[in-house]
PDB file of C-alpha atoms in Angstrom:
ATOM      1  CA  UNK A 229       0.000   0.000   0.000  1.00 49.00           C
ATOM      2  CA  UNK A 230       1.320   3.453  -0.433  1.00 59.00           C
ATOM      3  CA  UNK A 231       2.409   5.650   2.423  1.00 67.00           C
ATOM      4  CA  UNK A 232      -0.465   7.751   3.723  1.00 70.00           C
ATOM      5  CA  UNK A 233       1.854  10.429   3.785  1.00 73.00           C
ATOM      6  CA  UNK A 234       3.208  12.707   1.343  1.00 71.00           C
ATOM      7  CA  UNK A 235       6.657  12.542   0.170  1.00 70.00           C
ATOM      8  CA  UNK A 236       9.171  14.609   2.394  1.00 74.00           C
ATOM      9  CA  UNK A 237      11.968  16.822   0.937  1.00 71.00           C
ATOM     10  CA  UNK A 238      14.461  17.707   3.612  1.00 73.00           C
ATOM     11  CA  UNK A 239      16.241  20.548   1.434  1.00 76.00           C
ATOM     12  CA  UNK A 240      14.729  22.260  -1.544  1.00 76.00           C
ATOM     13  CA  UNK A 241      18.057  23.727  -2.409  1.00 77.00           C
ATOM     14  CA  UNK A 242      18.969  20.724  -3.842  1.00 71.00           C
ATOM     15  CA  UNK A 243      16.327  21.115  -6.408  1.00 73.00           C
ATOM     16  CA  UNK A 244      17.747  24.178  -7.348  1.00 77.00           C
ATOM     17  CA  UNK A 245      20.964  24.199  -6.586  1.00 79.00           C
ATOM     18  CA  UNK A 246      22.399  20.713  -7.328  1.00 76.00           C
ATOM     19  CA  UNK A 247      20.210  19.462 -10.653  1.00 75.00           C
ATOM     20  CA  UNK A 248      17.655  17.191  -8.645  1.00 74.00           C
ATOM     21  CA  UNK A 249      14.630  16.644  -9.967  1.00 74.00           C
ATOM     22  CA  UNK A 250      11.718  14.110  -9.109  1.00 74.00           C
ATOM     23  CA  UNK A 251      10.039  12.376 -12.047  1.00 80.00           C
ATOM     24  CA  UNK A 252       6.189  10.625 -12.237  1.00 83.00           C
ATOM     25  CA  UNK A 253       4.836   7.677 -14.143  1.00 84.00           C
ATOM     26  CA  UNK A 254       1.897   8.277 -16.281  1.00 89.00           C
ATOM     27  CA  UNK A 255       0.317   4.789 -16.536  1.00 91.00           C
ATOM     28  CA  UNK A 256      -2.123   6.146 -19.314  1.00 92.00           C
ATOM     29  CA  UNK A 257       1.607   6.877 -20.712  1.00 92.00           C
ATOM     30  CA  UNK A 258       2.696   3.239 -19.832  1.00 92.00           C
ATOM     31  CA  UNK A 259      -0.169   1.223 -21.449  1.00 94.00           C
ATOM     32  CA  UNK A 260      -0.070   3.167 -24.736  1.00 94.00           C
ATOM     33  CA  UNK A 261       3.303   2.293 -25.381  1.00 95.00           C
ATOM     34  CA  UNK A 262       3.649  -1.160 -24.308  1.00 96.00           C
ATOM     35  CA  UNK A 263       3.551  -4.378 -25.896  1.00 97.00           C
ATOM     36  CA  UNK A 264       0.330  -6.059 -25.847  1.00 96.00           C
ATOM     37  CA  UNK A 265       2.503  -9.191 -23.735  1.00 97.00           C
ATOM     38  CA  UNK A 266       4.035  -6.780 -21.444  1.00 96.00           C
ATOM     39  CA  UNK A 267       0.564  -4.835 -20.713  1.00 96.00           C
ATOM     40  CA  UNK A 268      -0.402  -8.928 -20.116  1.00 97.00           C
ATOM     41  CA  UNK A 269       2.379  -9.460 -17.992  1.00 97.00           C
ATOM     42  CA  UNK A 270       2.203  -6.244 -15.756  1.00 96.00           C
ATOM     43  CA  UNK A 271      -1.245  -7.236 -15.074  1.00 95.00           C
ATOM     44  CA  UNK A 272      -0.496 -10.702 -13.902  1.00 97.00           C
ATOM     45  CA  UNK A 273       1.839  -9.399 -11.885  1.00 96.00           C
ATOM     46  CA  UNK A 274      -0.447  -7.127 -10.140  1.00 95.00           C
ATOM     47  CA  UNK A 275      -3.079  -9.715  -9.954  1.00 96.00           C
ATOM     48  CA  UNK A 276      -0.569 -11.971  -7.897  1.00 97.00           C
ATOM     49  CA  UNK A 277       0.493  -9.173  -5.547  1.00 96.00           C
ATOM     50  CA  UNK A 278      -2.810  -8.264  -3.927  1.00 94.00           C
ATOM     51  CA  UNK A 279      -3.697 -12.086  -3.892  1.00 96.00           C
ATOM     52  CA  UNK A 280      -0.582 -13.217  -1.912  1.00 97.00           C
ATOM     53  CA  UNK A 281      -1.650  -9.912   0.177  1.00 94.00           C
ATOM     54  CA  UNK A 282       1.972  -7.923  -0.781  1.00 94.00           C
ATOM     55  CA  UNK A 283      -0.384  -5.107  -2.224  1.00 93.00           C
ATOM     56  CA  UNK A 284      -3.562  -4.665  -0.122  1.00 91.00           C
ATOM     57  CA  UNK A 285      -6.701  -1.949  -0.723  1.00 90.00           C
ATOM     58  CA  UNK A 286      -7.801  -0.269   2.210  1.00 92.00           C
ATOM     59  CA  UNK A 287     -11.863  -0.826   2.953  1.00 94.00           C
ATOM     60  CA  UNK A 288     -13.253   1.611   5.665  1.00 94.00           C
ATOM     61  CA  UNK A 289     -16.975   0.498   5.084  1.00 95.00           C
ATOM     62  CA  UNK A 290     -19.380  -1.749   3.395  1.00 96.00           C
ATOM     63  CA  UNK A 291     -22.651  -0.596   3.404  1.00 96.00           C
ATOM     64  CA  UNK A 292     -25.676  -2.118   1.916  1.00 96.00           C
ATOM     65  CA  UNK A 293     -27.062  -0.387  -1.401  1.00 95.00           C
ATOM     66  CA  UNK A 294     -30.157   0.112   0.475  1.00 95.00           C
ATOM     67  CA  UNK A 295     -28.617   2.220   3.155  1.00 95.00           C
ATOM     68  CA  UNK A 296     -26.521   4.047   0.738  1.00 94.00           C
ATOM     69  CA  UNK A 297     -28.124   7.433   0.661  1.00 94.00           C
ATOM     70  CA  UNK A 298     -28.304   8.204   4.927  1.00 94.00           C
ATOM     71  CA  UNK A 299     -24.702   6.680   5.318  1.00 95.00           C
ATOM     72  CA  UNK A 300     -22.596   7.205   2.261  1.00 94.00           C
ATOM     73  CA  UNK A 301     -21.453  10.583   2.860  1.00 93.00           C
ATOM     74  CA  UNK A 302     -20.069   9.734   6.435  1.00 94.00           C
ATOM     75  CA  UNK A 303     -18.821   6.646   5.265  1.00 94.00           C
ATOM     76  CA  UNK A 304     -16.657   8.455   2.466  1.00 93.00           C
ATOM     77  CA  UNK A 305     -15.178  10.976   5.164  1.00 93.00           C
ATOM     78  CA  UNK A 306     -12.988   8.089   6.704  1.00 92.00           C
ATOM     79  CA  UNK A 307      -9.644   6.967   5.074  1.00 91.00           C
ATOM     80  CA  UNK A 308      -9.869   3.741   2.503  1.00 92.00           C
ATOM     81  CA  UNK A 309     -12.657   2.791  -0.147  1.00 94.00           C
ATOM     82  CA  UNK A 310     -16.157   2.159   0.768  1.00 95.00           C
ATOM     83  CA  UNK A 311     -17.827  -0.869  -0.806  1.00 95.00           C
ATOM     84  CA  UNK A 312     -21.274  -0.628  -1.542  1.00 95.00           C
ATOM     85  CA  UNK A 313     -22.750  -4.102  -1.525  1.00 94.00           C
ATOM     86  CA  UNK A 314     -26.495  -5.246  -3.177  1.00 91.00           C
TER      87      UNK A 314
END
């Protein structure tokens, strides 16, 4: 899971005093330029991460479609994902 904190820099003079620089990855980027078999083998990758539990998603309520309405916007105030369930 990813750090529910954001990234720390200790010394912005570095960025403009000694050439640092921090870089992102555009997925969107990622899948339009791979392969077909590496786009297939990234994914099966992922797959197997979250089910041998190295990658997890964090769930801070499931709540019935039927009570969706009164308790959804509560529910989406806490950290995680909130699952709504038939």
């Amino acid at each position: 899971m990813l750090s529910e904190q954001g990234a720390r820099l200790p010394d912005l003079r570095a960025f403009v005093f000694a050439g640092k620089r921090i870089e992102g990855f555009w997925l969107s980027r990622w899948l339009r330029a791979a392969e077909p078999a590496q786009r297939a083998s990234a994914l099966q990758a992922v797959q197997q991460r979250f089910l041998d539990g190295r990658w997890h998603t964090q769930v801070s309520a499931r709540i019935a479609l039927a009570d969706a309405l009164p308790r959804l916007s509560e529910a989406l105030a806490l950290p995680g994902k909130v699952m709504l369930a038939p």
